[in-house]
């Protein structure tokens, strides 16, 4: 009889504030390359490096004290990568693969566990290609030399999950004209603010993907200011 009364007291405490059970409904939020805010309460697929904010979104908590545990682990792994204990937390994914994030919450003042919930985050394998030509001629097509996908974000050859990047542009005499460390940027075909001549240049790229793949790319670049594309053409030349 005493056990039944204790259970009844706990049950009444759970519903006392509003008549609805306390709960958590975690969400994951990040900003994509187009500066769009992306939210998910189930699963998401993106590329590294990926900064994600996880929110517990507790409801009907009232005056109860809640303890939170965010468990981060790779899919099919037995051990957690990390455990976080705040209501909302932020994590940067720098490796490819699937990750399971589980939120556990407990009402410590009445020793009641709330239903746990999970979110799956999948980080794509890396990809990086550099084009062999570009045409900075003011027609808004291939104006910047960079990784495939920089000029055309919708390119099927778009770079993915590059966590380290360093690119260099040289002329035929080995003079460095430009360097950059942001894979989303590139060279506009100028040196000290002045356009360089049409011709052949050289690119050197050293990069690393979220999957551990290392890129060491060396190739010629054709700078073609007089080149124009038809309106049906897309991508890098």
Tab-separated table of C-alpha atoms in Angstrom:
chain	number	residue	atom	x	y	z
A	1	UNK	CA	0.000	0.000	0.000
A	2	UNK	CA	2.872	2.363	0.849
A	3	UNK	CA	4.497	1.700	-2.543
A	4	UNK	CA	1.240	2.549	-4.315
A	5	UNK	CA	0.987	5.798	-2.387
A	6	UNK	CA	4.591	6.728	-3.247
A	7	UNK	CA	3.929	6.107	-6.921
A	8	UNK	CA	0.781	8.180	-6.731
A	9	UNK	CA	2.702	11.073	-5.129
A	10	UNK	CA	5.266	11.010	-7.943
A	11	UNK	CA	2.548	10.806	-10.575
A	12	UNK	CA	0.717	13.761	-9.046
A	13	UNK	CA	3.971	15.745	-8.989
A	14	UNK	CA	4.501	15.078	-12.679
A	15	UNK	CA	1.117	16.527	-13.562
A	16	UNK	CA	0.768	19.122	-10.862
A	17	UNK	CA	1.912	22.200	-12.771
A	18	UNK	CA	-0.245	22.170	-15.899
A	19	UNK	CA	-1.895	18.809	-16.122
A	20	UNK	CA	0.590	17.630	-18.747
A	21	UNK	CA	3.639	15.439	-18.272
A	22	UNK	CA	7.079	17.000	-18.237
A	23	UNK	CA	9.188	16.265	-21.302
A	24	UNK	CA	12.193	17.218	-23.372
A	25	UNK	CA	12.238	17.461	-27.153
A	26	UNK	CA	15.813	18.031	-28.332
A	27	UNK	CA	16.570	19.879	-31.549
A	28	UNK	CA	19.748	20.431	-33.559
A	29	UNK	CA	20.390	23.765	-35.280
A	30	UNK	CA	23.131	24.857	-37.664
A	31	UNK	CA	23.767	27.462	-40.370
A	32	UNK	CA	24.398	26.146	-43.881
A	33	UNK	CA	26.705	27.611	-46.537
A	34	UNK	CA	23.938	29.886	-47.796
A	35	UNK	CA	23.447	31.278	-44.280
A	36	UNK	CA	20.128	29.488	-43.901
A	37	UNK	CA	19.198	28.286	-40.406
A	38	UNK	CA	18.543	24.541	-40.435
A	39	UNK	CA	16.650	22.825	-37.599
A	40	UNK	CA	15.985	19.165	-37.006
A	41	UNK	CA	14.512	17.065	-34.206
A	42	UNK	CA	15.273	13.750	-35.897
A	43	UNK	CA	18.308	13.564	-38.166
A	44	UNK	CA	20.397	15.749	-40.412
A	45	UNK	CA	23.101	15.295	-43.033
A	46	UNK	CA	25.751	17.924	-43.653
A	47	UNK	CA	29.478	18.349	-44.171
A	48	UNK	CA	32.332	19.173	-41.855
A	49	UNK	CA	33.344	21.337	-40.182
A	50	UNK	CA	29.824	21.639	-38.785
A	51	UNK	CA	28.911	23.712	-35.724
A	52	UNK	CA	25.652	22.459	-34.223
A	53	UNK	CA	23.692	23.821	-31.277
A	54	UNK	CA	21.631	21.223	-29.416
A	55	UNK	CA	18.698	22.430	-27.313
A	56	UNK	CA	16.756	20.336	-24.803
A	57	UNK	CA	13.482	22.290	-25.109
A	58	UNK	CA	11.981	21.190	-21.774
A	59	UNK	CA	8.233	21.654	-21.288
A	60	UNK	CA	5.990	21.748	-18.240
A	61	UNK	CA	8.953	21.631	-15.858
A	62	UNK	CA	7.535	24.098	-13.362
A	63	UNK	CA	9.614	24.258	-10.177
A	64	UNK	CA	11.326	20.909	-10.728
A	65	UNK	CA	15.097	20.660	-10.925
A	66	UNK	CA	16.338	18.991	-14.103
A	67	UNK	CA	19.679	17.287	-14.700
A	68	UNK	CA	20.664	16.918	-18.362
A	69	UNK	CA	23.049	14.498	-20.046
A	70	UNK	CA	23.967	14.796	-23.727
A	71	UNK	CA	25.702	11.625	-24.913
A	72	UNK	CA	27.676	11.875	-28.157
A	73	UNK	CA	28.887	8.683	-29.814
A	74	UNK	CA	29.654	7.366	-33.268
A	75	UNK	CA	27.039	5.020	-34.652
A	76	UNK	CA	27.637	1.392	-33.606
A	77	UNK	CA	30.287	2.467	-31.083
A	78	UNK	CA	30.023	1.145	-27.538
A	79	UNK	CA	31.494	4.154	-25.755
A	80	UNK	CA	30.592	7.820	-25.792
A	81	UNK	CA	32.891	10.362	-27.373
A	82	UNK	CA	31.859	12.957	-24.800
A	83	UNK	CA	29.060	13.696	-22.343
A	84	UNK	CA	27.751	17.220	-21.757
A	85	UNK	CA	25.636	18.293	-18.762
A	86	UNK	CA	24.100	21.647	-19.715
A	87	UNK	CA	20.546	22.240	-20.927
A	88	UNK	CA	21.776	23.500	-24.306
A	89	UNK	CA	25.152	22.603	-25.761
A	90	UNK	CA	27.246	23.199	-28.854
A	91	UNK	CA	29.452	20.720	-30.704
A	92	UNK	CA	31.680	20.982	-33.777
A	93	UNK	CA	31.795	17.891	-35.991
A	94	UNK	CA	35.141	17.525	-37.764
A	95	UNK	CA	35.017	13.830	-38.688
A	96	UNK	CA	32.926	12.056	-41.282
A	97	UNK	CA	30.482	9.328	-40.368
A	98	UNK	CA	27.221	8.948	-38.465
A	99	UNK	CA	26.846	10.207	-34.900
A	100	UNK	CA	24.082	9.471	-32.399
A	101	UNK	CA	23.314	12.197	-29.871
A	102	UNK	CA	21.116	11.064	-26.996
A	103	UNK	CA	19.576	13.409	-24.438
A	104	UNK	CA	18.772	11.991	-21.017
A	105	UNK	CA	16.966	14.156	-18.477
A	106	UNK	CA	16.032	13.553	-14.851
A	107	UNK	CA	13.847	15.444	-12.411
A	108	UNK	CA	16.267	15.252	-9.513
A	109	UNK	CA	13.936	16.611	-6.856
A	110	UNK	CA	11.538	13.667	-7.289
A	111	UNK	CA	13.983	11.132	-8.826
A	112	UNK	CA	12.059	10.683	-12.063
A	113	UNK	CA	13.663	10.029	-15.462
A	114	UNK	CA	12.050	11.653	-18.474
A	115	UNK	CA	11.880	9.804	-21.769
A	116	UNK	CA	15.208	10.030	-23.577
A	117	UNK	CA	15.428	11.189	-27.199
A	118	UNK	CA	18.032	10.921	-29.956
A	119	UNK	CA	19.180	12.891	-32.976
A	120	UNK	CA	21.337	11.424	-35.730
A	121	UNK	CA	23.962	13.581	-37.441
A	122	UNK	CA	25.648	12.269	-40.581
A	123	UNK	CA	28.805	13.986	-41.815
A	124	UNK	CA	29.645	13.323	-45.463
A	125	UNK	CA	32.978	12.033	-46.704
A	126	UNK	CA	35.331	14.618	-48.122
A	127	UNK	CA	35.633	15.700	-51.744
A	128	UNK	CA	37.878	18.303	-53.321
A	129	UNK	CA	38.595	19.060	-56.961
A	130	UNK	CA	40.301	22.064	-58.518
A	131	UNK	CA	39.320	23.228	-62.044
A	132	UNK	CA	41.879	23.767	-64.795
A	133	UNK	CA	40.589	27.134	-66.027
A	134	UNK	CA	38.547	30.198	-65.169
A	135	UNK	CA	37.450	33.387	-66.929
A	136	UNK	CA	37.373	36.561	-64.789
A	137	UNK	CA	35.816	38.745	-67.473
A	138	UNK	CA	32.837	40.273	-65.719
A	139	UNK	CA	30.129	37.955	-67.098
A	140	UNK	CA	29.416	36.546	-63.594
A	141	UNK	CA	30.514	33.050	-64.638
A	142	UNK	CA	33.699	31.468	-63.310
A	143	UNK	CA	34.949	34.826	-62.046
A	144	UNK	CA	36.830	33.251	-59.141
A	145	UNK	CA	39.334	30.429	-59.265
A	146	UNK	CA	38.720	28.062	-56.377
A	147	UNK	CA	37.612	24.566	-55.484
A	148	UNK	CA	34.893	23.208	-57.750
A	149	UNK	CA	31.619	24.497	-56.369
A	150	UNK	CA	32.922	27.920	-55.327
A	151	UNK	CA	31.668	29.632	-58.500
A	152	UNK	CA	28.610	27.394	-58.771
A	153	UNK	CA	27.293	26.272	-55.346
A	154	UNK	CA	24.911	23.868	-57.095
A	155	UNK	CA	27.704	22.062	-58.917
A	156	UNK	CA	27.589	18.281	-58.616
A	157	UNK	CA	31.337	18.441	-57.994
A	158	UNK	CA	30.933	20.697	-54.950
A	159	UNK	CA	33.687	20.330	-52.347
A	160	UNK	CA	32.610	18.576	-49.147
A	161	UNK	CA	33.849	18.133	-45.596
A	162	UNK	CA	37.194	19.901	-45.979
A	163	UNK	CA	38.485	20.741	-42.504
A	164	UNK	CA	41.939	22.051	-43.448
A	165	UNK	CA	42.814	23.980	-46.606
A	166	UNK	CA	45.720	26.027	-47.943
A	167	UNK	CA	45.943	27.079	-51.575
A	168	UNK	CA	48.656	28.957	-53.489
A	169	UNK	CA	48.737	30.525	-56.960
A	170	UNK	CA	52.067	30.971	-58.789
A	171	UNK	CA	53.021	32.394	-62.165
A	172	UNK	CA	55.287	30.557	-64.611
A	173	UNK	CA	58.394	32.005	-62.928
A	174	UNK	CA	57.417	30.642	-59.526
A	175	UNK	CA	56.304	33.959	-58.077
A	176	UNK	CA	53.497	33.592	-55.540
A	177	UNK	CA	50.532	35.717	-56.591
A	178	UNK	CA	47.895	34.648	-54.078
A	179	UNK	CA	47.189	32.299	-51.191
A	180	UNK	CA	44.064	31.462	-49.229
A	181	UNK	CA	42.974	29.216	-46.376
A	182	UNK	CA	39.175	29.302	-46.702
A	183	UNK	CA	38.011	26.601	-49.108
A	184	UNK	CA	34.910	28.671	-49.909
A	185	UNK	CA	37.037	31.511	-51.302
A	186	UNK	CA	39.417	31.834	-54.249
A	187	UNK	CA	41.555	33.941	-56.579
A	188	UNK	CA	40.047	36.742	-58.668
A	189	UNK	CA	42.873	36.830	-61.221
A	190	UNK	CA	44.610	39.918	-59.830
A	191	UNK	CA	47.972	40.671	-58.227
A	192	UNK	CA	48.292	43.682	-55.935
A	193	UNK	CA	44.893	44.820	-57.194
A	194	UNK	CA	45.706	44.708	-60.923
A	195	UNK	CA	44.471	42.048	-63.370
A	196	UNK	CA	47.147	39.611	-64.491
A	197	UNK	CA	47.550	38.655	-68.144
A	198	UNK	CA	45.805	35.753	-69.820
A	199	UNK	CA	47.915	32.636	-69.756
A	200	UNK	CA	48.909	29.604	-67.767
A	201	UNK	CA	49.366	29.752	-64.000
A	202	UNK	CA	49.988	27.115	-61.377
A	203	UNK	CA	47.971	26.078	-58.310
A	204	UNK	CA	49.187	24.139	-55.289
A	205	UNK	CA	46.645	22.941	-52.726
A	206	UNK	CA	47.246	21.085	-49.502
A	207	UNK	CA	44.076	20.067	-47.691
A	208	UNK	CA	42.563	17.507	-45.358
A	209	UNK	CA	39.091	16.007	-45.262
A	210	UNK	CA	36.924	15.086	-42.308
A	211	UNK	CA	37.462	11.437	-43.222
A	212	UNK	CA	41.237	11.826	-42.808
A	213	UNK	CA	41.943	11.967	-46.523
A	214	UNK	CA	44.828	14.247	-47.429
A	215	UNK	CA	44.868	16.244	-50.654
A	216	UNK	CA	48.041	17.415	-52.393
A	217	UNK	CA	46.930	18.964	-55.674
A	218	UNK	CA	49.309	20.495	-58.230
A	219	UNK	CA	48.063	21.579	-61.638
A	220	UNK	CA	48.112	24.219	-64.345
A	221	UNK	CA	45.411	26.905	-64.549
A	222	UNK	CA	44.331	28.557	-67.778
A	223	UNK	CA	43.230	32.150	-67.198
A	224	UNK	CA	40.958	33.049	-70.141
A	225	UNK	CA	39.448	36.522	-69.937
A	226	UNK	CA	38.101	36.367	-73.509
A	227	UNK	CA	36.282	33.098	-72.874
A	228	UNK	CA	32.462	33.270	-72.675
A	229	UNK	CA	29.989	30.515	-71.924
A	230	UNK	CA	26.592	29.900	-73.448
A	231	UNK	CA	23.629	30.535	-71.186
A	232	UNK	CA	23.032	26.792	-70.935
A	233	UNK	CA	26.504	26.059	-69.597
A	234	UNK	CA	27.012	25.560	-65.888
A	235	UNK	CA	29.936	24.796	-63.640
A	236	UNK	CA	33.608	25.557	-64.040
A	237	UNK	CA	35.312	25.393	-67.475
